[in-house]
Amino acid sequence: MSAAAHRVVLIPGDSVGPEIADATVLVVEASGARIEWQEALFGMRAMVSYGTPLPQESLETVRRIGIALKGRLLSAPGSAVLNPNVMLRRALGLFAQIRPVRSLPWSRYPDLDLVVVRETTEGEYAGLEHRVVPGVVESIKVVTQAACARIGAFAFEHARASGRKKVTAVHKANIMKLSDGLFLEAVREVARAHSDVAYEEMIVDNAAMRLVLDPYRFDVLVMENFYGDLIADLCAGLAGGIAAARAASLGDGMAVFEAVHGEAPELVGKNRADPLTLLGSAVLMLQHLGEHDAAVRIERAVDRVLRDGKTLTHDLGGTARTVEMAQAIAAAMR
């Protein structure tokens, strides 16, 4: 008897999101993994149909199924509404984002293998801003002991579960003594309960420099929201570019695997976007679902296509269309 299909919500996203989502679904289905997709709209496309970037119907679909593959969501230019990606994480209780970093064939750092763990509910991204007087805006950074302890525990448990040896807490407590100081206090307490995993602390600007000089010294890096956003993209650059980026946003019983790319309005409708910007996150999704063979098949096929170099999209130095690169990856699995 064949195994039952996994139910997954597909959120195509905005801009080039639907094109990349179609290409990703093509590859995932070619991997042999059995996925039953259910589409849900969020972001600008949802605004057109529902008048809100987060329709209740779509939210209930994700809550019911518990797992989603999501393209990038955009907000209207100049809108005062909170970024819909942030809104979605908040609505679903997604408090931790994992950003694994592994080298592409042309990376200056071969065999790079580290993980950025980012808190995603508070900090500067809490969206608490107001205009004090004309020309002056105040933005409030929110840091709570509960959220810091939770992300610290998540980082150490992830390190244990994946056989990693060290956690580095990244902070700016030398300047933000109360807020980042609270973060360090909470993570230190967690570290004491996980003495089998090595622990260190590093100021965020020093961490950025050391990542560029010697990223191999790091294993798991845990940090607050804003720092995580910056450091994760820096690490993607070390690994070879945005095509190396992948993200999983996790909460209690909830997992959303997200595309990592910009708006790319110049590529919309041209079928030229890089499918790897969502496919890497789809691999994380397959691992989460226990479809490890399918995940390995995709990883190996991507590596073959990248090393062959004949069917790459424009950002990777080729001339292939999005669907053509996806087809090449699917063919490499046969």
Tab-separated table of C-alpha atoms in Angstrom:
chain	number	residue	atom	x	y	z
A	1	MET	CA	0.000	0.000	0.000
A	2	SER	CA	1.432	3.376	-0.949
A	3	ALA	CA	1.931	6.001	1.718
A	4	ALA	CA	-0.711	8.695	2.063
A	5	ALA	CA	0.053	12.036	0.460
A	6	HIS	CA	1.211	14.904	2.666
A	7	ARG	CA	-1.165	17.868	2.674
A	8	VAL	CA	0.653	21.176	2.113
A	9	VAL	CA	-0.709	24.679	1.610
A	10	LEU	CA	0.858	26.377	-1.405
A	11	ILE	CA	1.080	30.160	-1.098
A	12	PRO	CA	2.315	31.335	-4.529
A	13	GLY	CA	3.092	34.843	-3.331
A	14	ASP	CA	3.449	38.043	-5.342
A	15	SER	CA	5.703	39.384	-8.104
A	16	VAL	CA	7.639	36.413	-9.549
A	17	GLY	CA	6.319	34.175	-6.765
A	18	PRO	CA	3.737	32.259	-8.835
A	19	GLU	CA	6.298	31.471	-11.563
A	20	ILE	CA	8.811	30.210	-9.009
A	21	ALA	CA	6.091	28.270	-7.151
A	22	ASP	CA	5.035	26.472	-10.356
A	23	ALA	CA	8.653	25.514	-11.064
A	24	THR	CA	9.161	24.313	-7.490
A	25	VAL	CA	6.029	22.153	-7.565
A	26	LEU	CA	7.270	20.598	-10.820
A	27	VAL	CA	10.564	19.566	-9.176
A	28	VAL	CA	8.990	18.378	-5.916
A	29	GLU	CA	6.535	16.169	-7.781
A	30	ALA	CA	9.362	14.748	-9.912
A	31	SER	CA	11.230	13.798	-6.714
A	32	GLY	CA	8.700	11.096	-5.895
A	33	ALA	CA	7.339	12.810	-2.805
A	34	ARG	CA	3.562	12.572	-2.630
A	35	ILE	CA	2.167	16.023	-1.920
A	36	GLU	CA	-1.460	17.104	-1.987
A	37	TRP	CA	-1.320	20.840	-2.627
A	38	GLN	CA	-4.010	23.286	-1.512
A	39	GLU	CA	-3.533	26.861	-2.716
A	40	ALA	CA	-4.172	29.870	-0.472
A	41	LEU	CA	-3.818	33.572	-1.280
A	42	PHE	CA	-1.976	36.138	0.824
A	43	GLY	CA	-0.297	39.465	0.067
A	44	MET	CA	-1.094	41.727	-2.887
A	45	ARG	CA	-3.007	39.030	-4.762
A	46	ALA	CA	-5.205	38.563	-1.709
A	47	MET	CA	-5.777	42.324	-1.531
A	48	VAL	CA	-7.310	42.196	-5.005
A	49	SER	CA	-9.681	39.334	-4.158
A	50	TYR	CA	-10.366	39.879	-0.445
A	51	GLY	CA	-9.379	43.473	0.381
A	52	THR	CA	-6.823	42.301	2.954
A	53	PRO	CA	-3.339	40.776	2.680
A	54	LEU	CA	-4.268	38.109	5.261
A	55	PRO	CA	-7.734	36.737	4.468
A	56	GLN	CA	-9.284	34.795	7.333
A	57	GLU	CA	-10.165	31.950	4.963
A	58	SER	CA	-6.522	31.540	3.957
A	59	LEU	CA	-5.312	31.752	7.563
A	60	GLU	CA	-7.738	29.044	8.626
A	61	THR	CA	-6.521	26.812	5.797
A	62	VAL	CA	-2.909	27.092	6.975
A	63	ARG	CA	-3.873	26.602	10.625
A	64	ARG	CA	-5.873	23.488	9.770
A	65	ILE	CA	-3.165	21.843	7.658
A	66	GLY	CA	-0.202	23.120	9.685
A	67	ILE	CA	2.390	23.287	6.921
A	68	ALA	CA	2.856	25.643	3.980
A	69	LEU	CA	5.275	26.463	1.179
A	70	LYS	CA	5.233	30.227	0.672
A	71	GLY	CA	6.398	32.600	-2.032
A	72	ARG	CA	7.442	36.143	-1.186
A	73	LEU	CA	4.583	38.463	-0.152
A	74	LEU	CA	4.617	42.163	-1.030
A	75	SER	CA	2.834	45.155	0.449
A	76	ALA	CA	1.502	48.117	-1.508
A	77	PRO	CA	4.152	50.800	-2.204
A	78	GLY	CA	4.032	53.498	0.470
A	79	SER	CA	1.556	51.508	2.557
A	80	ALA	CA	1.551	52.019	6.314
A	81	VAL	CA	0.370	48.423	6.764
A	82	LEU	CA	2.888	46.072	8.405
A	83	ASN	CA	4.826	43.833	6.009
A	84	PRO	CA	2.531	40.854	5.189
A	85	ASN	CA	5.366	38.345	5.731
A	86	VAL	CA	5.717	39.668	9.293
A	87	MET	CA	1.933	39.747	9.724
A	88	LEU	CA	1.632	36.113	8.651
A	89	ARG	CA	4.341	34.923	11.043
A	90	ARG	CA	2.642	36.771	13.870
A	91	ALA	CA	-0.830	35.447	13.009
A	92	LEU	CA	0.438	31.844	12.902
A	93	GLY	CA	2.676	32.085	15.973
A	94	LEU	CA	5.872	31.422	14.002
A	95	PHE	CA	8.522	32.456	16.509
A	96	ALA	CA	11.681	30.887	15.057
A	97	GLN	CA	13.224	31.014	11.622
A	98	ILE	CA	15.940	28.580	10.581
A	99	ARG	CA	18.257	29.677	7.772
A	100	PRO	CA	20.654	26.815	6.894
A	101	VAL	CA	23.729	27.860	4.927
A	102	ARG	CA	25.360	25.469	2.455
A	103	SER	CA	27.755	26.358	-0.335
A	104	LEU	CA	26.880	26.531	-4.005
A	105	PRO	CA	29.558	25.133	-6.348
A	106	TRP	CA	31.104	28.563	-7.031
A	107	SER	CA	31.194	29.777	-3.421
A	108	ARG	CA	34.497	31.120	-2.104
A	109	TYR	CA	33.831	28.926	0.935
A	110	PRO	CA	33.369	25.303	-0.198
A	111	ASP	CA	31.556	22.873	2.103
A	112	LEU	CA	30.189	25.650	4.303
A	113	ASP	CA	27.603	24.269	6.724
A	114	LEU	CA	26.110	26.467	9.435
A	115	VAL	CA	22.678	27.564	10.641
A	116	VAL	CA	21.271	30.981	11.551
A	117	VAL	CA	18.403	30.824	14.072
A	118	ARG	CA	16.378	34.033	14.154
A	119	GLU	CA	13.671	35.137	16.572
A	120	THR	CA	10.738	36.440	14.500
A	121	THR	CA	8.099	37.926	16.808
A	122	GLU	CA	9.622	41.063	18.303
A	123	GLY	CA	12.608	43.435	18.294
A	124	GLU	CA	12.678	46.294	15.780
A	125	TYR	CA	10.280	44.338	13.559
A	126	ALA	CA	7.452	44.526	16.095
A	127	GLY	CA	6.154	47.400	13.946
A	128	LEU	CA	5.682	49.822	16.858
A	129	GLU	CA	6.397	53.176	15.228
A	130	HIS	CA	4.848	56.606	15.471
A	131	ARG	CA	5.536	60.159	14.347
A	132	VAL	CA	6.553	62.311	17.310
A	133	VAL	CA	6.553	65.633	15.447
A	134	PRO	CA	7.006	66.380	11.729
A	135	GLY	CA	10.421	65.050	10.718
A	136	VAL	CA	10.843	62.842	13.784
A	137	VAL	CA	9.747	59.188	14.009
A	138	GLU	CA	10.147	56.936	17.023
A	139	SER	CA	10.492	53.173	16.538
A	140	ILE	CA	10.233	50.964	19.611
A	141	LYS	CA	12.351	47.828	19.993
A	142	VAL	CA	10.481	45.234	22.045
A	143	VAL	CA	12.471	42.477	23.804
A	144	THR	CA	10.909	40.071	26.305
A	145	GLN	CA	12.525	37.469	28.520
A	146	ALA	CA	9.992	34.875	27.410
A	147	ALA	CA	10.718	35.245	23.692
A	148	CYS	CA	14.481	35.331	24.257
A	149	ALA	CA	14.405	32.183	26.389
A	150	ARG	CA	12.184	30.474	23.830
A	151	ILE	CA	14.482	31.195	20.876
A	152	GLY	CA	17.527	30.272	22.959
A	153	ALA	CA	16.008	26.915	23.869
A	154	PHE	CA	15.015	26.379	20.243
A	155	ALA	CA	18.603	27.002	19.070
A	156	PHE	CA	20.125	24.588	21.591
A	157	GLU	CA	17.544	21.889	20.902
A	158	HIS	CA	18.126	22.289	17.164
A	159	ALA	CA	21.868	21.952	17.749
A	160	ARG	CA	21.347	18.752	19.748
A	161	ALA	CA	18.890	17.255	17.252
A	162	SER	CA	21.154	17.929	14.268
A	163	GLY	CA	24.405	16.850	15.920
A	164	ARG	CA	25.904	20.331	16.033
A	165	LYS	CA	28.466	21.266	18.644
A	166	LYS	CA	28.292	25.000	19.319
A	167	VAL	CA	25.805	27.855	19.670
A	168	THR	CA	26.890	31.477	19.246
A	169	ALA	CA	24.597	34.182	20.649
A	170	VAL	CA	24.886	37.302	18.488
A	171	HIS	CA	24.002	40.632	20.139
A	172	LYS	CA	24.739	44.343	20.624
A	173	ALA	CA	24.592	44.375	24.415
A	174	ASN	CA	27.648	46.625	24.615
A	175	ILE	CA	25.376	49.462	23.423
A	176	MET	CA	21.803	48.220	23.984
A	177	LYS	CA	22.541	47.174	27.528
A	178	LEU	CA	18.976	46.561	28.693
A	179	SER	CA	17.325	45.044	25.607
A	180	ASP	CA	20.190	42.960	24.256
A	181	GLY	CA	21.369	42.467	27.819
A	182	LEU	CA	18.060	40.756	28.537
A	183	PHE	CA	18.546	38.579	25.446
A	184	LEU	CA	21.961	37.457	26.698
A	185	GLU	CA	20.714	36.785	30.224
A	186	ALA	CA	17.943	34.560	28.878
A	187	VAL	CA	20.185	32.637	26.493
A	188	ARG	CA	22.889	32.168	29.136
A	189	GLU	CA	20.347	30.523	31.423
A	190	VAL	CA	19.327	28.184	28.606
A	191	ALA	CA	22.993	27.430	27.865
A	192	ARG	CA	23.559	26.324	31.455
A	193	ALA	CA	20.884	23.669	30.976
A	194	HIS	CA	22.554	22.452	27.754
A	195	SER	CA	26.130	22.004	28.919
A	196	ASP	CA	26.762	19.325	26.277
A	197	VAL	CA	26.673	22.060	23.598
A	198	ALA	CA	29.457	24.651	23.551
A	199	TYR	CA	28.347	28.266	23.969
A	200	GLU	CA	29.856	31.630	23.096
A	201	GLU	CA	28.714	35.239	22.658
A	202	MET	CA	29.697	37.714	19.960
A	203	ILE	CA	28.823	41.334	19.201
A	204	VAL	CA	26.932	41.497	15.902
A	205	ASP	CA	29.401	43.691	13.983
A	206	ASN	CA	32.306	41.502	15.106
A	207	ALA	CA	30.297	38.410	14.086
A	208	ALA	CA	29.775	39.879	10.605
A	209	MET	CA	33.509	40.466	10.206
A	210	ARG	CA	34.440	37.006	11.497
A	211	LEU	CA	31.896	35.367	9.196
A	212	VAL	CA	33.609	36.948	6.206
A	213	LEU	CA	37.083	36.045	7.472
A	214	ASP	CA	36.372	32.484	8.634
A	215	PRO	CA	32.759	31.254	8.534
A	216	TYR	CA	33.891	27.711	9.354
A	217	ARG	CA	34.365	28.675	13.017
A	218	PHE	CA	30.571	28.938	13.415
A	219	ASP	CA	27.972	26.198	13.787
A	220	VAL	CA	24.622	27.555	15.055
A	221	LEU	CA	24.134	31.307	15.461
A	222	VAL	CA	21.122	32.545	17.439
A	223	MET	CA	19.984	36.162	17.487
A	224	GLU	CA	17.139	38.627	17.653
A	225	ASN	CA	14.904	39.465	14.709
A	226	PHE	CA	16.676	42.372	13.004
A	227	TYR	CA	20.184	40.952	13.337
A	228	GLY	CA	18.952	37.617	12.016
A	229	ASP	CA	17.539	39.226	8.905
A	230	LEU	CA	20.897	40.836	8.087
A	231	ILE	CA	23.239	38.027	9.121
A	232	ALA	CA	21.239	35.337	7.303
A	233	ASP	CA	21.539	37.219	4.006
A	234	LEU	CA	25.239	37.841	4.637
A	235	CYS	CA	25.662	34.086	5.076
A	236	ALA	CA	23.763	33.426	1.844
A	237	GLY	CA	26.284	35.685	0.119
A	238	LEU	CA	29.151	33.683	1.601
A	239	ALA	CA	27.518	30.507	0.304
A	240	GLY	CA	27.301	31.839	-3.255
A	241	GLY	CA	24.302	34.175	-3.474
A	242	ILE	CA	20.560	34.376	-2.990
A	243	ALA	CA	20.131	31.012	-4.727
A	244	ALA	CA	21.752	29.463	-1.635
A	245	ALA	CA	19.193	30.993	0.722
A	246	ARG	CA	16.454	28.898	2.303
A	247	ALA	CA	14.167	29.500	5.253
A	248	ALA	CA	11.804	27.659	7.571
A	249	SER	CA	9.599	29.652	9.963
A	250	LEU	CA	8.385	27.463	12.810
A	251	GLY	CA	5.948	27.616	15.699
A	252	ASP	CA	4.076	25.177	17.881
A	253	GLY	CA	2.608	22.658	15.429
A	254	MET	CA	3.051	25.074	12.532
A	255	ALA	CA	5.710	25.312	9.789
A	256	VAL	CA	5.971	27.678	6.833
A	257	PHE	CA	8.824	27.231	4.355
A	258	GLU	CA	9.562	30.547	2.685
A	259	ALA	CA	11.109	31.931	-0.471
A	260	VAL	CA	14.056	34.251	0.074
A	261	HIS	CA	14.348	36.839	-2.696
A	262	GLY	CA	13.549	40.458	-3.499
A	263	GLU	CA	10.628	41.938	-5.419
A	264	ALA	CA	12.228	41.598	-8.891
A	265	PRO	CA	9.461	43.565	-10.711
A	266	GLU	CA	11.567	43.565	-13.889
A	267	LEU	CA	11.211	39.767	-14.101
A	268	VAL	CA	7.455	39.456	-13.612
A	269	GLY	CA	5.806	37.492	-16.403
A	270	LYS	CA	9.109	36.821	-18.192
A	271	ASN	CA	9.765	33.344	-16.764
A	272	ARG	CA	13.351	34.294	-15.941
A	273	ALA	CA	13.347	34.093	-12.132
A	274	ASP	CA	15.614	31.654	-10.321
A	275	PRO	CA	13.611	28.645	-9.041
A	276	LEU	CA	16.229	27.871	-6.392
A	277	THR	CA	14.990	30.822	-4.302
A	278	LEU	CA	12.003	28.684	-3.251
A	279	LEU	CA	13.234	25.191	-4.105
A	280	GLY	CA	15.809	25.218	-1.290
A	281	SER	CA	13.048	25.922	1.209
A	282	ALA	CA	10.964	23.140	-0.378
A	283	VAL	CA	13.855	20.768	0.390
A	284	LEU	CA	13.637	21.826	4.052
A	285	MET	CA	9.905	21.125	3.857
A	286	LEU	CA	10.506	17.610	2.541
A	287	GLN	CA	12.988	16.945	5.349
A	288	HIS	CA	10.417	18.198	7.855
A	289	LEU	CA	7.839	15.806	6.370
A	290	GLY	CA	10.230	12.855	6.616
A	291	GLU	CA	10.662	12.682	2.835
A	292	HIS	CA	14.431	12.474	3.186
A	293	ASP	CA	15.064	10.445	0.010
A	294	ALA	CA	13.175	12.983	-2.092
A	295	ALA	CA	15.088	15.839	-0.448
A	296	VAL	CA	18.434	14.165	-1.214
A	297	ARG	CA	17.400	13.495	-4.814
A	298	ILE	CA	16.577	17.160	-5.326
A	299	GLU	CA	19.801	18.361	-3.665
A	300	ARG	CA	21.903	16.068	-5.853
A	301	ALA	CA	20.007	17.033	-8.999
A	302	VAL	CA	20.441	20.742	-8.269
A	303	ASP	CA	24.164	20.196	-7.751
A	304	ARG	CA	24.413	18.365	-11.103
A	305	VAL	CA	22.583	21.135	-12.956
A	306	LEU	CA	24.660	23.876	-11.329
A	307	ARG	CA	27.950	22.116	-12.048
A	308	ASP	CA	26.895	21.316	-15.628
A	309	GLY	CA	26.106	25.001	-16.160
A	310	LYS	CA	24.076	24.494	-19.341
A	311	THR	CA	20.590	25.233	-17.999
A	312	LEU	CA	20.833	28.141	-15.588
A	313	THR	CA	18.677	31.231	-15.231
A	314	HIS	CA	20.080	34.699	-15.962
A	315	ASP	CA	21.074	35.506	-12.373
A	316	LEU	CA	23.238	32.370	-12.365
A	317	GLY	CA	24.987	33.298	-15.595
A	318	GLY	CA	22.814	31.366	-18.053
A	319	THR	CA	19.969	32.027	-20.452
A	320	ALA	CA	17.434	29.382	-19.363
A	321	ARG	CA	13.869	30.205	-18.437
A	322	THR	CA	12.526	29.402	-14.981
A	323	VAL	CA	10.599	26.360	-16.162
A	324	GLU	CA	13.543	25.126	-18.257
A	325	MET	CA	15.850	25.088	-15.250
A	326	ALA	CA	13.169	23.307	-13.219
A	327	GLN	CA	12.772	20.726	-15.968
A	328	ALA	CA	16.533	20.209	-16.073
A	329	ILE	CA	16.583	19.574	-12.305
A	330	ALA	CA	13.675	17.141	-12.625
A	331	ALA	CA	15.432	15.318	-15.482
A	332	ALA	CA	18.629	15.061	-13.401
A	333	MET	CA	16.744	12.935	-10.879
A	334	ARG	CA	15.914	10.181	-13.367
